CSV table of C-alpha atoms in Angstrom, one decimal:
chain,number,residue,atom,x,y,z
X,1,MET,CA,-0.2,-0.1,0.1
X,2,LYS,CA,2.7,2.4,1.0
X,3,SER,CA,4.5,1.6,-2.0
X,4,ASN,CA,1.8,2.1,-4.2
X,5,MET,CA,1.2,5.7,-2.6
X,6,LYS,CA,4.5,6.7,-2.8
X,7,ASN,CA,4.4,5.1,-6.4
X,8,VAL,CA,1.1,8.1,-6.8
X,9,ASN,CA,3.3,10.7,-5.3
X,10,LEU,CA,6.0,10.1,-7.9
X,11,ILE,CA,3.6,10.7,-10.7
X,12,GLU,CA,1.9,13.6,-9.3
X,13,ASP,CA,5.4,15.2,-8.8
X,14,ALA,CA,6.9,14.3,-12.2
X,15,GLU,CA,3.3,15.5,-13.7
X,16,VAL,CA,3.6,18.9,-11.8
X,17,ALA,CA,7.5,19.4,-12.8
X,18,VAL,CA,6.6,18.7,-16.5
X,19,LEU,CA,3.8,21.1,-16.2
X,20,ASN,CA,5.9,23.6,-14.8
X,21,TRP,CA,8.5,22.8,-17.5
X,22,GLN,CA,5.8,23.6,-20.0
X,23,LYS,CA,4.8,26.7,-18.0
X,24,THR,CA,8.3,27.9,-18.4
X,25,LYS,CA,8.9,27.4,-22.3
X,26,ILE,CA,5.6,28.8,-23.2
X,27,LYS,CA,6.9,32.0,-21.1
X,28,GLU,CA,10.6,32.0,-22.9
X,29,LEU,CA,8.8,30.9,-26.2
X,30,ASN,CA,6.4,34.2,-26.0
X,31,LYS,CA,9.2,36.4,-24.7
X,32,GLN,CA,10.9,35.2,-28.0
X,33,LYS,CA,8.6,36.1,-30.0
X,34,LYS,CA,8.1,39.3,-28.4
X,35,LEU,CA,11.9,39.9,-29.3
X,36,ASP,CA,11.5,38.9,-33.0
X,37,LYS,CA,8.5,41.4,-33.2
X,38,TYR,CA,10.5,44.1,-32.2
X,39,ARG,CA,13.7,43.5,-34.0
X,40,LYS,CA,11.2,43.6,-36.9
X,41,GLU,CA,9.4,46.1,-36.1
X,42,PHE,CA,12.7,48.1,-35.2
X,43,LEU,CA,14.1,47.1,-38.4
X,44,GLY,CA,11.5,48.3,-40.6
X,45,ASN,CA,11.3,51.5,-38.5
X,46,VAL,CA,15.3,52.3,-39.4
X,47,PHE,CA,14.7,51.1,-43.1
X,48,HIS,CA,11.8,53.3,-43.6
X,49,GLU,CA,12.9,56.3,-41.7
X,50,LEU,CA,16.4,56.0,-44.0
X,51,LYS,CA,14.9,55.3,-47.1
X,52,THR,CA,13.0,58.8,-47.7
X,53,PRO,CA,16.4,60.7,-47.2
X,54,LEU,CA,18.2,58.6,-49.3
X,55,PHE,CA,15.6,58.5,-52.2
X,56,ASN,CA,15.6,62.3,-52.3
X,57,ILE,CA,19.1,62.6,-52.1
X,58,GLN,CA,19.0,59.8,-55.0
X,59,GLY,CA,16.7,62.1,-57.2
X,60,TYR,CA,18.8,65.2,-56.7
X,61,LEU,CA,22.3,63.7,-57.6
X,62,GLU,CA,20.5,62.5,-60.9
X,63,THR,CA,18.6,65.3,-61.6
X,64,LEU,CA,22.5,66.9,-61.3
X,65,ILE,CA,24.6,64.2,-62.9
X,66,GLU,CA,21.7,64.6,-66.1
X,67,GLY,CA,22.5,68.2,-66.7
X,68,GLY,CA,21.2,69.6,-64.0
X,69,ILE,CA,24.6,70.6,-62.2
X,70,TYR,CA,24.9,73.5,-65.6
X,71,ASP,CA,21.4,75.3,-64.7
X,72,GLU,CA,22.3,77.7,-62.0
X,73,LYS,CA,18.4,77.5,-61.3
X,74,ILE,CA,18.5,74.9,-59.9
X,75,ASN,CA,22.3,73.6,-59.2
X,76,LEU,CA,22.6,74.9,-55.9
X,77,LYS,CA,19.2,74.5,-54.9
X,78,PHE,CA,19.4,70.6,-55.2
X,79,ALA,CA,23.2,70.3,-54.1
X,80,LYS,CA,21.5,72.2,-50.9
X,81,LYS,CA,18.7,69.8,-50.3
X,82,ALA,CA,21.2,66.6,-51.0
X,83,SER,CA,23.2,68.2,-48.4
X,84,LYS,CA,20.1,68.3,-45.8
X,85,ASN,CA,19.2,64.6,-47.0
X,86,VAL,CA,22.4,64.0,-45.8
X,87,LYS,CA,22.5,65.3,-42.7
X,88,ARG,CA,18.9,64.0,-41.6
X,89,MET,CA,20.5,60.8,-41.8
X,90,ALA,CA,23.2,61.2,-40.4
X,91,LYS,CA,21.2,62.7,-37.4
X,92,ILE,CA,19.4,59.4,-37.4
X,93,VAL,CA,22.5,57.1,-37.2
X,94,GLU,CA,24.1,59.7,-34.9
X,95,ASP,CA,20.9,59.0,-32.2
X,96,LEU,CA,20.3,55.3,-32.8
X,97,GLN,CA,24.3,55.0,-32.0
X,98,MET,CA,23.6,57.4,-28.3
X,99,ILE,CA,21.1,54.7,-27.7
X,100,ALA,CA,22.9,51.6,-28.1
X,101,ASN,CA,25.7,53.4,-25.8
X,102,LEU,CA,23.4,54.3,-23.3
X,103,GLN,CA,22.4,50.3,-23.1
X,104,ASP,CA,25.3,49.2,-23.0
X,105,ALA,CA,26.3,48.0,-19.8
X,106,SER,CA,29.9,49.2,-19.6
X,107,PHE,CA,28.7,52.7,-20.0
X,108,VAL,CA,29.4,55.3,-17.6
X,109,LEU,CA,28.1,58.7,-16.7
X,110,ALA,CA,30.1,61.6,-16.2
X,111,ALA,CA,28.1,62.7,-13.1
X,112,GLU,CA,28.9,66.1,-11.5
X,113,LYS,CA,27.5,69.0,-9.6
X,114,PHE,CA,26.1,71.3,-11.0
X,115,ASP,CA,23.1,73.9,-11.0
X,116,ILE,CA,19.7,72.3,-12.5
X,117,THR,CA,17.9,75.7,-12.1
X,118,GLU,CA,20.7,78.0,-14.1
X,119,LEU,CA,20.7,75.4,-16.9
X,120,VAL,CA,17.0,75.9,-17.1
X,121,LYS,CA,17.8,79.2,-17.5
X,122,ASP,CA,20.8,78.7,-20.3
X,123,ILE,CA,18.5,76.9,-22.1
X,124,ILE,CA,15.9,79.3,-22.3
X,125,GLU,CA,18.5,81.9,-23.3
X,126,SER,CA,19.4,79.5,-26.3
X,127,LEU,CA,15.7,79.1,-27.5
X,128,GLU,CA,14.7,82.4,-27.3
X,129,VAL,CA,14.8,83.0,-30.7
X,130,ARG,CA,13.3,79.7,-31.8
X,131,ALA,CA,10.2,80.5,-29.5
X,132,LYS,CA,9.1,84.2,-30.4
X,133,LYS,CA,8.9,82.8,-34.0
X,134,LYS,CA,6.1,80.4,-32.6
X,135,LYS,CA,4.9,83.6,-31.0
X,136,ASN,CA,5.5,81.4,-27.8
X,137,LYS,CA,6.5,82.9,-24.2
X,138,LEU,CA,9.3,80.1,-22.6
X,139,GLU,CA,9.2,81.0,-19.2
X,140,ILE,CA,10.2,79.4,-16.0
X,141,LYS,CA,7.0,78.8,-14.2
X,142,GLU,CA,6.2,82.0,-11.6
X,143,GLY,CA,7.4,80.4,-7.6
X,144,CYS,CA,8.7,77.4,-9.3
X,145,ASN,CA,12.3,78.7,-9.6
X,146,GLN,CA,14.1,77.9,-6.8
X,147,SER,CA,17.7,77.1,-7.3
X,148,PHE,CA,19.0,73.3,-6.6
X,149,SER,CA,22.3,71.6,-7.0
X,150,VAL,CA,22.1,68.1,-8.2
X,151,ILE,CA,24.5,65.2,-9.3
X,152,ALA,CA,24.2,63.9,-12.7
X,153,ASP,CA,25.7,64.4,-16.3
X,154,ARG,CA,25.5,68.0,-17.3
X,155,GLU,CA,25.6,67.5,-20.9
X,156,MET,CA,23.3,64.9,-20.9
X,157,ILE,CA,20.6,66.4,-19.0
X,158,HIS,CA,21.1,69.6,-21.0
X,159,GLN,CA,20.0,67.5,-24.2
X,160,VAL,CA,16.9,65.8,-22.2
X,161,LEU,CA,16.1,69.1,-21.4
X,162,ASN,CA,16.2,70.7,-24.8
X,163,ASN,CA,14.6,68.1,-26.3
X,164,LEU,CA,11.7,68.1,-24.5
X,165,ILE,CA,11.7,72.5,-24.4
X,166,ILE,CA,11.7,71.8,-28.6
X,167,ASN,CA,9.2,69.5,-28.6
X,168,ALA,CA,6.8,71.8,-26.2
X,169,LEU,CA,7.5,74.1,-28.8
X,170,LYS,CA,6.9,72.0,-32.0
X,171,TYR,CA,3.7,70.8,-30.6
X,172,GLY,CA,2.7,73.9,-28.6
X,173,LYS,CA,-0.2,76.3,-29.8
X,174,GLU,CA,0.9,79.7,-31.5
X,175,ASN,CA,0.8,83.0,-28.9
X,176,GLY,CA,0.7,80.2,-26.2
X,177,LYS,CA,3.4,79.2,-23.3
X,178,THR,CA,5.5,76.8,-22.2
X,179,GLN,CA,6.7,76.5,-18.8
X,180,ILE,CA,9.5,74.9,-17.0
X,181,GLY,CA,8.6,74.3,-13.4
X,182,LEU,CA,11.1,73.2,-10.8
X,183,TYR,CA,10.2,71.0,-7.4
X,184,ASP,CA,11.7,70.2,-4.1
X,185,MET,CA,11.1,66.1,-4.0
X,186,ASN,CA,13.4,65.7,-0.5
X,187,GLU,CA,16.5,63.7,-1.9
X,188,ASN,CA,15.5,64.8,-5.7
X,189,VAL,CA,14.5,67.2,-8.0
X,190,LEU,CA,11.0,67.5,-9.8
X,191,ILE,CA,12.0,69.0,-13.6
X,192,GLU,CA,8.5,69.5,-15.6
X,193,VAL,CA,8.2,70.8,-18.9
X,194,SER,CA,4.5,72.1,-20.0
X,195,ASP,CA,2.8,73.2,-23.0
X,196,ASN,CA,-0.8,74.2,-24.2
X,197,GLY,CA,-0.5,72.1,-27.8
X,198,ILE,CA,-2.2,69.3,-28.9
X,199,GLY,CA,-2.1,66.7,-26.1
X,200,MET,CA,-2.1,63.0,-26.4
X,201,ASP,CA,-5.1,60.5,-25.5
X,202,LYS,CA,-4.3,56.8,-23.4
X,203,ASP,CA,-3.1,54.7,-26.6
X,204,GLN,CA,-0.6,57.8,-27.7
X,205,LEU,CA,0.7,58.0,-23.9
X,206,SER,CA,1.7,54.8,-23.7
X,207,ARG,CA,3.9,54.7,-26.8
X,208,ILE,CA,5.3,58.3,-27.0
X,209,PHE,CA,8.8,56.8,-25.7
X,210,GLU,CA,9.1,54.0,-28.0
X,211,ARG,CA,11.8,54.5,-30.7
X,212,PHE,CA,10.8,56.3,-34.1
X,213,TYR,CA,7.2,56.5,-32.4
X,214,ARG,CA,4.9,59.3,-33.7
X,215,ILE,CA,1.9,61.0,-33.0
X,216,ASP,CA,1.1,62.5,-36.2
X,217,LYS,CA,3.7,61.3,-38.8
X,218,ASN,CA,3.0,63.9,-41.4
X,219,ARG,CA,3.6,66.6,-38.6
X,220,SER,CA,6.5,65.6,-36.9
X,221,ARG,CA,8.6,65.1,-40.5
X,222,LYS,CA,8.0,68.5,-41.6
X,223,LEU,CA,8.5,69.9,-38.0
X,224,GLY,CA,11.8,68.1,-38.0
X,225,GLY,CA,13.6,65.2,-35.8
X,226,THR,CA,14.1,61.7,-36.3
X,227,GLY,CA,11.3,59.9,-33.9
X,228,LEU,CA,13.7,59.2,-31.4
X,229,GLY,CA,14.3,62.1,-29.0
X,230,LEU,CA,11.9,61.2,-26.3
X,231,SER,CA,13.6,57.7,-26.7
X,232,ILE,CA,17.2,59.0,-25.4
X,233,VAL,CA,15.1,61.7,-22.9
X,234,LYS,CA,13.7,58.3,-21.5
X,235,HIS,CA,17.7,55.9,-21.5
X,236,ILE,CA,19.5,59.0,-20.1
X,237,ILE,CA,17.0,59.6,-17.0
X,238,GLU,CA,17.0,55.5,-16.5
X,239,VAL,CA,21.0,55.3,-16.8
X,240,HIS,CA,20.8,58.1,-13.8
X,241,ASN,CA,18.8,55.9,-12.1
X,242,GLN,CA,15.6,58.0,-11.9
X,243,THR,CA,11.9,58.1,-13.4
X,244,ILE,CA,10.3,60.3,-16.1
X,245,ASN,CA,6.6,60.4,-16.6
X,246,VAL,CA,4.3,62.1,-19.1
X,247,ARG,CA,0.5,63.1,-18.4
X,248,SER,CA,-1.3,65.1,-21.3
X,249,THR,CA,-5.0,66.0,-22.0
X,250,PRO,CA,-6.3,66.3,-25.6
X,251,GLY,CA,-6.2,69.7,-27.2
X,252,VAL,CA,-5.3,71.1,-23.6
X,253,GLY,CA,-1.5,70.2,-23.8
X,254,SER,CA,1.1,68.0,-22.0
X,255,THR,CA,3.7,68.4,-19.1
X,256,PHE,CA,6.8,65.7,-19.6
X,257,GLY,CA,8.7,65.7,-15.2
X,258,PHE,CA,11.4,63.7,-14.7
X,259,THR,CA,13.6,63.5,-11.4
X,260,LEU,CA,17.3,64.2,-10.7
X,261,LYS,CA,19.2,63.3,-7.2
X,262,LYS,CA,20.4,66.9,-5.0
X,263,ALA,CA,23.8,67.1,-4.1
């Protein structure tokens, strides 16, 4: 009797082990499928983003080769257009390389102590002309300009702020307002960039940090950019072991916020 019970227990244990093994393999298979899908989508996006400027360059050069180079009305114009598309391709490759570097386990931050409020003021000053062209008021939010020192990679945080503010100006309304606020969060500082632009719905919010994701693809390409800016922003903040979030209302505007460690 005891022998039979022992055999039953062994069979039950074996069945449980097999079921657990199946579950593990199914999870691994699903994970692999997701990775394969991600790779295909990523490569497809890279191809699509590089294809447009590449075909443009080809068209401009063929026109010049076929005699356009001798036509003063178009030779310089087409050469400049080809150069603009080369720069766009180079920027895409540069951004992809930066993401790869940030994901590398051996990547080391050049962390230093600096005044984040002063950095915000410097960037606002550098983007003042761009803001005026859009008739957009770019400013530090009233009452949110306290001086804070943080420990971070200054150049990278400069890129984060620059990207977020330029995005806010791009998608903000004419005669609108772009505001930056700095808030004391005990051990951290919260920096927020707000606009009163087109805003985003829940589905768009869930994908906003994906590589090459654009809310309005046609409008985004006309405004410039590679579609990698927000993905880079997210990677930079995460490599600092900090958080970034976004809240938005369609037709009202968006607010991007990230934290940095106080010095």
